[in-house]
mmCIF file of C-alpha atoms (C1' of nucleotides) in Angstrom:
data_model
loop_
_atom_site.group_PDB
_atom_site.id
_atom_site.type_symbol
_atom_site.label_atom_id
_atom_site.label_comp_id
_atom_site.label_asym_id
_atom_site.label_seq_id
_atom_site.Cartn_x
_atom_site.Cartn_y
_atom_site.Cartn_z
ATOM 1 C CA MET S 25 -32.775 13.841 -2.270
ATOM 2 C CA GLN S 26 -34.023 14.155 1.277
ATOM 3 C CA ILE S 27 -31.067 15.139 3.464
ATOM 4 C CA LYS S 28 -31.338 16.556 6.949
ATOM 5 C CA ILE S 29 -28.546 18.352 8.787
ATOM 6 C CA ASP S 30 -28.453 18.250 12.571
ATOM 7 C CA ASN S 31 -26.679 21.420 13.656
ATOM 8 C CA ALA S 32 -26.693 20.222 17.255
ATOM 9 C CA SER S 33 -24.636 17.171 16.326
ATOM 10 C CA THR S 34 -20.881 17.106 16.868
ATOM 11 C CA ARG S 35 -20.600 15.168 13.602
ATOM 12 C CA PRO S 36 -19.289 17.454 10.822
ATOM 13 C CA ILE S 37 -21.851 18.556 8.250
ATOM 14 C CA TYR S 38 -19.963 17.085 5.301
ATOM 15 C CA GLN S 39 -19.828 13.776 7.192
ATOM 16 C CA GLN S 40 -23.586 13.832 7.815
ATOM 17 C CA ILE S 41 -24.102 14.237 4.070
ATOM 18 C CA ILE S 42 -21.772 11.313 3.363
ATOM 19 C CA ASP S 43 -23.579 9.208 5.989
ATOM 20 C CA GLN S 44 -27.004 9.819 4.502
ATOM 21 C CA ILE S 45 -26.037 9.230 0.883
ATOM 22 C CA LYS S 46 -24.301 5.973 1.802
ATOM 23 C CA ARG S 47 -27.342 5.038 3.865
ATOM 24 C CA ASP S 48 -29.757 5.700 0.982
ATOM 25 C CA ILE S 49 -27.620 3.530 -1.290
ATOM 26 C CA ALA S 50 -27.432 0.733 1.298
ATOM 27 C CA LEU S 51 -31.211 0.935 1.754
ATOM 28 C CA GLY S 52 -31.757 0.649 -1.996
ATOM 29 C CA ARG S 53 -33.322 4.099 -2.254
ATOM 30 C CA LEU S 54 -30.441 5.131 -4.506
ATOM 31 C CA LYS S 55 -29.196 2.760 -7.201
ATOM 32 C CA ALA S 56 -26.176 2.621 -9.492
ATOM 33 C CA ALA S 57 -26.226 5.336 -12.213
ATOM 34 C CA ASP S 58 -28.803 7.426 -10.343
ATOM 35 C CA LYS S 59 -28.076 11.138 -10.597
ATOM 36 C CA LEU S 60 -27.327 13.034 -7.418
ATOM 37 C CA PRO S 61 -28.262 16.685 -6.884
ATOM 38 C CA THR S 62 -25.684 19.139 -8.183
ATOM 39 C CA VAL S 63 -23.294 20.704 -5.711
ATOM 40 C CA ARG S 64 -24.965 24.096 -6.097
ATOM 41 C CA GLN S 65 -28.508 22.676 -5.906
ATOM 42 C CA LEU S 66 -27.822 20.811 -2.664
ATOM 43 C CA ALA S 67 -25.964 23.789 -1.216
ATOM 44 C CA ALA S 68 -28.965 26.024 -1.900
ATOM 45 C CA GLN S 69 -31.427 23.458 -0.557
ATOM 46 C CA LEU S 70 -29.525 22.955 2.702
ATOM 47 C CA VAL S 71 -28.425 26.614 2.951
ATOM 48 C CA LEU S 72 -24.787 25.604 3.043
ATOM 49 C CA ASN S 73 -21.619 26.667 1.335
ATOM 50 C CA PRO S 74 -21.022 24.768 -1.942
ATOM 51 C CA ASN S 75 -17.539 23.942 -0.673
ATOM 52 C CA THR S 76 -19.069 21.819 2.073
ATOM 53 C CA ILE S 77 -21.078 19.755 -0.429
ATOM 54 C CA SER S 78 -18.058 19.517 -2.699
ATOM 55 C CA LYS S 79 -16.025 18.126 0.175
ATOM 56 C CA ALA S 80 -18.608 15.415 0.781
ATOM 57 C CA TYR S 81 -18.760 14.477 -2.929
ATOM 58 C CA ARG S 82 -14.980 14.434 -3.199
ATOM 59 C CA GLN S 83 -14.772 12.029 -0.259
ATOM 60 C CA LEU S 84 -17.512 9.821 -1.728
ATOM 61 C CA GLU S 85 -15.690 9.684 -5.054
ATOM 62 C CA GLN S 86 -12.424 8.913 -3.265
ATOM 63 C CA ASP S 87 -14.172 5.930 -1.674
ATOM 64 C CA GLY S 88 -15.599 4.753 -4.988
ATOM 65 C CA ILE S 89 -19.195 5.366 -3.895
ATOM 66 C CA ILE S 90 -20.025 7.898 -6.623
ATOM 67 C CA VAL S 91 -18.575 9.090 -9.939
ATOM 68 C CA THR S 92 -18.376 12.783 -10.776
ATOM 69 C CA ARG S 93 -17.715 14.502 -14.093
ATOM 70 C CA PRO S 94 -17.417 18.286 -14.452
ATOM 71 C CA GLY S 95 -20.237 19.508 -16.651
ATOM 72 C CA ALA S 96 -22.259 16.332 -16.211
ATOM 73 C CA GLY S 97 -22.847 15.903 -12.491
ATOM 74 C CA ALA S 98 -22.483 13.228 -9.830
ATOM 75 C CA TYR S 99 -23.786 9.684 -10.226
ATOM 76 C CA VAL S 100 -24.055 6.645 -7.958
ATOM 77 C CA ALA S 101 -21.363 4.068 -8.795
ATOM 78 C CA GLU S 102 -21.617 0.289 -8.792
ATOM 79 C CA LEU S 103 -20.969 -1.287 -5.393
ATOM 80 C CA SER S 104 -17.339 -2.310 -5.110
ATOM 81 C CA SER S 105 -14.488 -2.475 -2.639
ATOM 82 C CA ASN S 106 -10.814 -2.420 -3.458
ATOM 83 C CA LEU S 107 -9.926 -3.529 0.067
ATOM 84 C CA SER S 108 -8.827 -7.062 0.876
ATOM 85 C CA LYS S 109 -11.243 -9.216 2.848
ATOM 86 C CA SER S 110 -8.919 -9.206 5.857
ATOM 87 C CA VAL S 111 -8.711 -5.422 5.928
ATOM 88 C CA ARG S 112 -12.480 -5.134 5.644
ATOM 89 C CA LYS S 113 -12.882 -7.589 8.524
ATOM 90 C CA LYS S 114 -10.409 -5.649 10.653
ATOM 91 C CA LEU S 115 -12.160 -2.318 10.022
ATOM 92 C CA LEU S 116 -15.636 -3.695 10.674
ATOM 93 C CA CYS S 117 -14.645 -5.616 13.785
ATOM 94 C CA GLU S 118 -13.097 -2.499 15.301
ATOM 95 C CA GLN S 119 -16.442 -0.776 14.780
ATOM 96 C CA ILE S 120 -18.291 -3.781 16.185
ATOM 97 C CA GLU S 121 -16.109 -3.682 19.308
ATOM 98 C CA LEU S 122 -16.915 -0.033 19.961
ATOM 99 C CA LEU S 123 -20.600 -0.840 19.572
ATOM 100 C CA VAL S 124 -20.492 -3.809 21.930
ATOM 101 C CA VAL S 125 -18.502 -1.876 24.549
ATOM 102 C CA GLU S 126 -21.162 0.842 24.478
ATOM 103 C CA ALA S 127 -23.888 -1.751 24.878
ATOM 104 C CA VAL S 128 -22.199 -3.338 27.900
ATOM 105 C CA HIS S 129 -21.825 0.023 29.614
ATOM 106 C CA MET S 130 -25.469 0.782 28.878
ATOM 107 C CA GLN S 131 -26.321 -2.518 30.583
ATOM 108 C CA ILE S 132 -27.976 -3.939 27.507
ATOM 109 C CA ASP S 133 -27.821 -7.718 27.576
ATOM 110 C CA ALA S 134 -26.416 -9.726 24.677
ATOM 111 C CA ARG S 135 -29.762 -11.114 23.574
ATOM 112 C CA THR S 136 -31.386 -7.678 23.343
ATOM 113 C CA LEU S 137 -28.430 -6.239 21.441
ATOM 114 C CA GLY S 138 -28.585 -9.152 19.025
ATOM 115 C CA GLU S 139 -32.274 -8.493 18.412
ATOM 116 C CA TRP S 140 -31.666 -4.795 17.754
ATOM 117 C CA PHE S 141 -28.820 -5.723 15.435
ATOM 118 C CA ASP S 142 -30.947 -8.173 13.437
ATOM 119 C CA GLY S 143 -33.858 -5.750 13.319
ATOM 120 C CA THR S 144 -31.677 -2.995 11.920
ATOM 121 C CA ALA S 145 -29.749 -5.170 9.473
ATOM 122 C CA LYS S 146 -33.011 -6.459 8.018
ATOM 123 C CA LYS S 147 -33.755 -3.038 6.508
ATOM 124 C CA PHE S 148 -30.699 -3.000 4.267
ATOM 125 C CA LYS S 149 -29.880 -4.521 0.886
ATOM 126 C CA PHE S 150 -26.832 -6.677 1.445
ATOM 127 C CA THR S 151 -24.669 -8.270 -1.194
ATOM 128 C CA ASP S 152 -25.842 -11.879 -1.717
ATOM 129 C CA SER S 153 -24.062 -14.537 0.304
ATOM 130 C CA GLU S 154 -21.616 -16.739 -1.576
ATOM 131 C CA GLU S 155 -22.838 -20.171 -0.641
ATOM 132 C CA MET D 27 -2.789 -0.458 32.737
ATOM 133 C CA GLN D 28 -1.795 -1.321 29.203
ATOM 134 C CA ILE D 29 -2.827 1.594 26.985
ATOM 135 C CA LYS D 30 -1.554 2.200 23.483
ATOM 136 C CA ILE D 31 -1.860 5.492 21.605
ATOM 137 C CA ASP D 32 -2.011 5.433 17.819
ATOM 138 C CA ASN D 33 -0.618 8.760 16.676
ATOM 139 C CA ALA D 34 -1.562 7.933 13.087
ATOM 140 C CA SER D 35 -5.226 7.700 14.059
ATOM 141 C CA THR D 36 -7.602 10.606 13.468
ATOM 142 C CA ARG D 37 -9.269 9.719 16.779
ATOM 143 C CA PRO D 38 -8.268 12.208 19.509
ATOM 144 C CA ILE D 39 -5.797 10.911 22.085
ATOM 145 C CA TYR D 40 -8.113 11.526 25.035
ATOM 146 C CA GLN D 41 -10.825 9.567 23.188
ATOM 147 C CA GLN D 42 -8.478 6.645 22.586
ATOM 148 C CA ILE D 43 -7.813 6.534 26.331
ATOM 149 C CA ILE D 44 -11.549 6.568 27.055
ATOM 150 C CA ASP D 45 -12.125 3.810 24.474
ATOM 151 C CA GLN D 46 -9.533 1.515 25.973
ATOM 152 C CA ILE D 47 -10.553 1.966 29.591
ATOM 153 C CA LYS D 48 -14.204 1.312 28.701
ATOM 154 C CA ARG D 49 -13.084 -1.694 26.678
ATOM 155 C CA ASP D 50 -11.061 -3.141 29.566
ATOM 156 C CA ILE D 51 -14.070 -2.759 31.843
ATOM 157 C CA ALA D 52 -16.402 -4.366 29.307
ATOM 158 C CA LEU D 53 -13.926 -7.229 28.865
ATOM 159 C CA GLY D 54 -13.783 -7.786 32.630
ATOM 160 C CA ARG D 55 -10.103 -6.899 32.858
ATOM 161 C CA LEU D 56 -11.052 -3.950 35.075
ATOM 162 C CA LYS D 57 -13.667 -4.390 37.787
ATOM 163 C CA ALA D 58 -15.619 -2.071 40.051
ATOM 164 C CA ALA D 59 -13.448 -0.396 42.752
ATOM 165 C CA ASP D 60 -10.222 -1.165 40.857
ATOM 166 C CA LYS D 61 -7.758 1.699 41.063
ATOM 167 C CA LEU D 62 -6.729 3.404 37.850
ATOM 168 C CA PRO D 63 -3.276 4.912 37.290
ATOM 169 C CA THR D 64 -2.939 8.482 38.548
ATOM 170 C CA VAL D 65 -3.177 11.272 36.027
ATOM 171 C CA ARG D 66 0.511 12.062 36.398
ATOM 172 C CA GLN D 67 1.559 8.397 36.228
ATOM 173 C CA LEU D 68 -0.327 7.735 33.021
ATOM 174 C CA ALA D 69 0.866 11.013 31.518
ATOM 175 C CA ALA D 70 4.477 10.041 32.207
ATOM 176 C CA GLN D 71 3.961 6.507 30.917
ATOM 177 C CA LEU D 72 2.399 7.635 27.633
ATOM 178 C CA VAL D 73 4.593 10.739 27.337
ATOM 179 C CA LEU D 74 1.556 13.000 27.231
ATOM 180 C CA ASN D 75 0.438 16.185 28.924
ATOM 181 C CA PRO D 76 -1.406 15.533 32.223
ATOM 182 C CA ASN D 77 -4.234 17.741 30.956
ATOM 183 C CA THR D 78 -4.954 15.205 28.213
ATOM 184 C CA ILE D 79 -5.322 12.375 30.744
ATOM 185 C CA SER D 80 -7.366 14.619 32.995
ATOM 186 C CA LYS D 81 -9.742 15.336 30.125
ATOM 187 C CA ALA D 82 -10.281 11.624 29.560
ATOM 188 C CA TYR D 83 -10.893 10.977 33.280
ATOM 189 C CA ARG D 84 -13.274 13.939 33.531
ATOM 190 C CA GLN D 85 -15.296 12.563 30.619
ATOM 191 C CA LEU D 86 -15.340 9.082 32.122
ATOM 192 C CA GLU D 87 -16.541 10.479 35.446
ATOM 193 C CA GLN D 88 -19.187 12.540 33.642
ATOM 194 C CA ASP D 89 -20.464 9.307 32.084
ATOM 195 C CA GLY D 90 -20.494 7.507 35.433
ATOM 196 C CA ILE D 91 -17.785 5.048 34.347
ATOM 197 C CA ILE D 92 -15.287 5.991 37.053
ATOM 198 C CA VAL D 93 -15.226 7.907 40.336
ATOM 199 C CA THR D 94 -12.448 10.350 41.164
ATOM 200 C CA ARG D 95 -11.484 11.961 44.434
ATOM 201 C CA PRO D 96 -8.685 14.538 44.769
ATOM 202 C CA GLY D 97 -5.958 13.100 46.976
ATOM 203 C CA ALA D 98 -7.236 9.540 46.585
ATOM 204 C CA GLY D 99 -7.239 8.774 42.883
ATOM 205 C CA ALA D 100 -9.564 7.376 40.238
ATOM 206 C CA TYR D 101 -11.538 4.162 40.672
ATOM 207 C CA VAL D 102 -13.778 2.057 38.449
ATOM 208 C CA ALA D 103 -17.457 2.601 39.289
ATOM 209 C CA GLU D 104 -20.276 0.089 39.351
ATOM 210 C CA LEU D 105 -21.947 -0.438 35.972
ATOM 211 C CA SER D 106 -24.980 1.783 35.662
ATOM 212 C CA SER D 107 -26.876 3.920 33.190
ATOM 213 C CA ASN D 108 -29.084 6.875 33.983
ATOM 214 C CA LEU D 109 -30.522 6.865 30.453
ATOM 215 C CA SER D 110 -33.980 5.542 29.683
ATOM 216 C CA LYS D 111 -34.211 2.281 27.784
ATOM 217 C CA SER D 112 -35.651 4.068 24.750
ATOM 218 C CA VAL D 113 -32.785 6.553 24.615
ATOM 219 C CA ARG D 114 -30.261 3.757 24.935
ATOM 220 C CA LYS D 115 -31.968 1.895 22.104
ATOM 221 C CA LYS D 116 -31.955 4.997 19.923
ATOM 222 C CA LEU D 117 -28.263 5.661 20.521
ATOM 223 C CA LEU D 118 -27.220 2.075 19.920
ATOM 224 C CA CYS D 119 -29.372 1.623 16.833
ATOM 225 C CA GLU D 120 -27.856 4.724 15.255
ATOM 226 C CA GLN D 121 -24.448 3.161 15.778
ATOM 227 C CA ILE D 122 -25.692 -0.171 14.431
ATOM 228 C CA GLU D 123 -26.977 1.555 11.293
ATOM 229 C CA LEU D 124 -23.617 3.154 10.592
ATOM 230 C CA LEU D 125 -21.988 -0.232 11.020
ATOM 231 C CA VAL D 126 -24.407 -2.025 8.707
ATOM 232 C CA VAL D 127 -24.133 0.699 6.043
ATOM 233 C CA GLU D 128 -20.358 0.279 6.084
ATOM 234 C CA ALA D 129 -20.727 -3.479 5.746
ATOM 235 C CA VAL D 130 -23.056 -3.164 2.743
ATOM 236 C CA HIS D 131 -20.644 -0.837 0.965
ATOM 237 C CA MET D 132 -17.797 -3.237 1.719
ATOM 238 C CA GLN D 133 -19.894 -5.958 0.074
ATOM 239 C CA ILE D 134 -19.967 -8.088 3.180
ATOM 240 C CA ASP D 135 -23.052 -10.297 3.157
ATOM 241 C CA ALA D 136 -25.471 -10.369 6.097
ATOM 242 C CA ARG D 137 -24.503 -13.845 7.243
ATOM 243 C CA THR D 138 -20.788 -13.009 7.434
ATOM 244 C CA LEU D 139 -21.454 -9.777 9.297
ATOM 245 C CA GLY D 140 -23.644 -11.646 11.752
ATOM 246 C CA GLU D 141 -20.857 -14.147 12.386
ATOM 247 C CA TRP D 142 -18.310 -11.383 12.988
ATOM 248 C CA PHE D 143 -20.759 -9.672 15.299
ATOM 249 C CA ASP D 144 -21.368 -12.826 17.348
ATOM 250 C CA GLY D 145 -17.668 -13.634 17.445
ATOM 251 C CA THR D 146 -16.823 -10.192 18.776
ATOM 252 C CA ALA D 147 -19.699 -9.959 21.246
ATOM 253 C CA LYS D 148 -18.704 -13.303 22.744
ATOM 254 C CA LYS D 149 -15.529 -11.770 24.210
ATOM 255 C CA PHE D 150 -17.373 -9.290 26.430
ATOM 256 C CA LYS D 151 -19.050 -9.529 29.812
ATOM 257 C CA PHE D 152 -22.637 -8.460 29.270
ATOM 258 C CA THR D 153 -25.211 -7.704 31.927
ATOM 259 C CA ASP D 154 -27.323 -10.822 32.512
ATOM 260 C CA SER D 155 -30.559 -11.085 30.539
ATOM 261 C CA GLU D 156 -33.792 -10.443 32.423
ATOM 262 C CA GLU D 157 -35.792 -13.517 31.535
ATOM 263 C "C1'" DA U 25 -19.796 27.716 -32.417
ATOM 264 C "C1'" DC U 26 -21.749 29.519 -28.228
ATOM 265 C "C1'" DA U 27 -23.670 30.063 -23.670
ATOM 266 C "C1'" DT U 28 -24.734 27.523 -19.718
ATOM 267 C "C1'" DT U 29 -24.109 24.142 -16.270
ATOM 268 C "C1'" DT U 30 -21.151 21.332 -13.457
ATOM 269 C "C1'" DG U 31 -17.383 19.689 -10.508
ATOM 270 C "C1'" DT U 32 -12.962 21.244 -9.133
ATOM 271 C "C1'" DA U 33 -9.167 24.227 -7.416
ATOM 272 C "C1'" DC U 34 -7.608 27.952 -5.099
ATOM 273 C "C1'" DT U 35 -7.030 31.744 -1.526
ATOM 274 C "C1'" DA U 36 -8.589 34.085 2.621
ATOM 275 C "C1'" DC U 37 -10.872 34.204 6.829
ATOM 276 C "C1'" DT U 38 -13.300 32.747 11.248
ATOM 277 C "C1'" DT U 39 -14.363 29.526 14.687
ATOM 278 C "C1'" DC U 40 -13.620 25.596 17.476
ATOM 279 C "C1'" DA U 41 -11.404 21.205 19.125
ATOM 280 C "C1'" DT U 42 -7.122 19.201 20.294
ATOM 281 C "C1'" DA U 43 -2.921 19.216 22.702
ATOM 282 C "C1'" DT U 44 0.760 21.209 25.279
ATOM 283 C "C1'" DA U 45 2.814 24.122 29.107
ATOM 284 C "C1'" DG U 46 2.799 25.942 33.520
ATOM 285 C "C1'" DT U 47 0.770 27.359 37.898
ATOM 286 C "C1'" DA U 48 -2.248 27.025 41.777
ATOM 287 C "C1'" DC U 49 -5.531 24.899 44.944
ATOM 288 C "C1'" DA U 50 -8.465 21.738 47.784
ATOM 289 C "C1'" DA U 51 -9.045 17.134 49.382
ATOM 290 C "C1'" DG U 52 -7.151 12.846 50.745
ATOM 291 C "C1'" DT U 53 -3.006 10.056 52.491
ATOM 292 C "C1'" DA U 54 0.992 8.816 55.359
ATOM 293 C "C1'" DT B 12 3.038 18.268 58.584
ATOM 294 C "C1'" DA B 13 4.583 16.773 54.033
ATOM 295 C "C1'" DC B 14 3.168 14.593 50.096
ATOM 296 C "C1'" DT B 15 0.059 12.947 46.547
ATOM 297 C "C1'" DT B 16 -3.980 13.476 43.718
ATOM 298 C "C1'" DG B 17 -7.635 15.357 40.809
ATOM 299 C "C1'" DT B 18 -9.162 19.775 39.410
ATOM 300 C "C1'" DA B 19 -9.187 24.571 37.692
ATOM 301 C "C1'" DC B 20 -7.239 28.133 35.366
ATOM 302 C "C1'" DT B 21 -4.639 30.878 31.749
ATOM 303 C "C1'" DA B 22 -1.929 30.953 27.655
ATOM 304 C "C1'" DT B 23 -0.322 29.189 23.347
ATOM 305 C "C1'" DA B 24 0.033 26.480 18.966
ATOM 306 C "C1'" DT B 25 -1.896 23.585 15.547
ATOM 307 C "C1'" DG B 26 -5.317 21.673 12.553
ATOM 308 C "C1'" DA B 27 -10.167 20.711 11.078
ATOM 309 C "C1'" DA B 28 -14.528 22.625 9.779
ATOM 310 C "C1'" DG B 29 -17.126 25.931 7.573
ATOM 311 C "C1'" DT B 30 -17.932 30.178 4.959
ATOM 312 C "C1'" DA B 31 -16.960 33.478 1.111
ATOM 313 C "C1'" DG B 32 -15.516 34.520 -3.325
ATOM 314 C "C1'" DT B 33 -13.190 33.786 -7.712
ATOM 315 C "C1'" DA B 34 -11.621 31.164 -11.572
ATOM 316 C "C1'" DC B 35 -11.220 27.228 -14.730
ATOM 317 C "C1'" DA B 36 -11.916 22.946 -17.557
ATOM 318 C "C1'" DA B 37 -15.168 19.556 -19.050
ATOM 319 C "C1'" DA B 38 -19.802 18.358 -20.423
ATOM 320 C "C1'" DT B 39 -24.333 19.754 -22.100
ATOM 321 C "C1'" DG B 40 -27.978 22.101 -24.837
ATOM 322 C "C1'" DT B 41 -29.061 25.184 -28.345
#
DNA sequence: ACATTTGTACTACTTCATATAGTACAAGTA
DNA sequence: TACTTGTACTATATGAAGTAGTACAAATGT
């Protein structure tokens, strides 16, 4: 596990850990059933309090991203979502709006933003389209 | 000004105000030189402390989104960005990554996400492309 | 069976962001 | 001059974030 904490960031540490684990899974670097570092291992490696790692793992388990078992460890779960399609669309579109608003205020034109979007999306392992 | 505060949201109130003013500008509902509500007006309307509104306005002025003058009021500024293109790209692409990671974990395929992205972007008034 | 490892739960504490409350002031407006 | 407006300041209360330390139940390895 290669996780980097940016202490200058306003983003909470436990959230940065969540971000990077979810990112590694979405990139395909972590796959279902892969073992994650133990809470104490990762805490030692990042020089953080174990409670902070535990908080990140707890949140990831809550969201169905990983499975944890005391004594065994933490493992990547199968991709799944218990949310309805409409709720997922609502959540994502809210995030898309914030992104687009930022782009407009940065005076980035629509074509350029679209290119950056496509270029970024290309790196990730999406679920197959249902066609 | 039509601003709605979601008290159930984890997003700070002053940030919600910033979000919605930037959104209205990006949508074209607010244009350069338009007058914003006074701090005390908006505080009374939303039943909030004037300091909270002031914090939002201060942040917006800091980001060059609005111009404020004591005695006169707050006005929408011209669109501009003092950031280099590379910094803007970095900031936006980080936000795009977070969005795409969320989409992958929600099992939304690339084509669907692209459609939602285009559909949302279409509503906003982008800077013209330089072609 | 036993010792170890692992995630979890809990309390206590510090620090910082958020939000409110109230006052005061300088600049612009009428 | 009287009023409005954004700003600055102090003080206070609340909650999140992070650290520190202890304890416990479940899984593992021997």
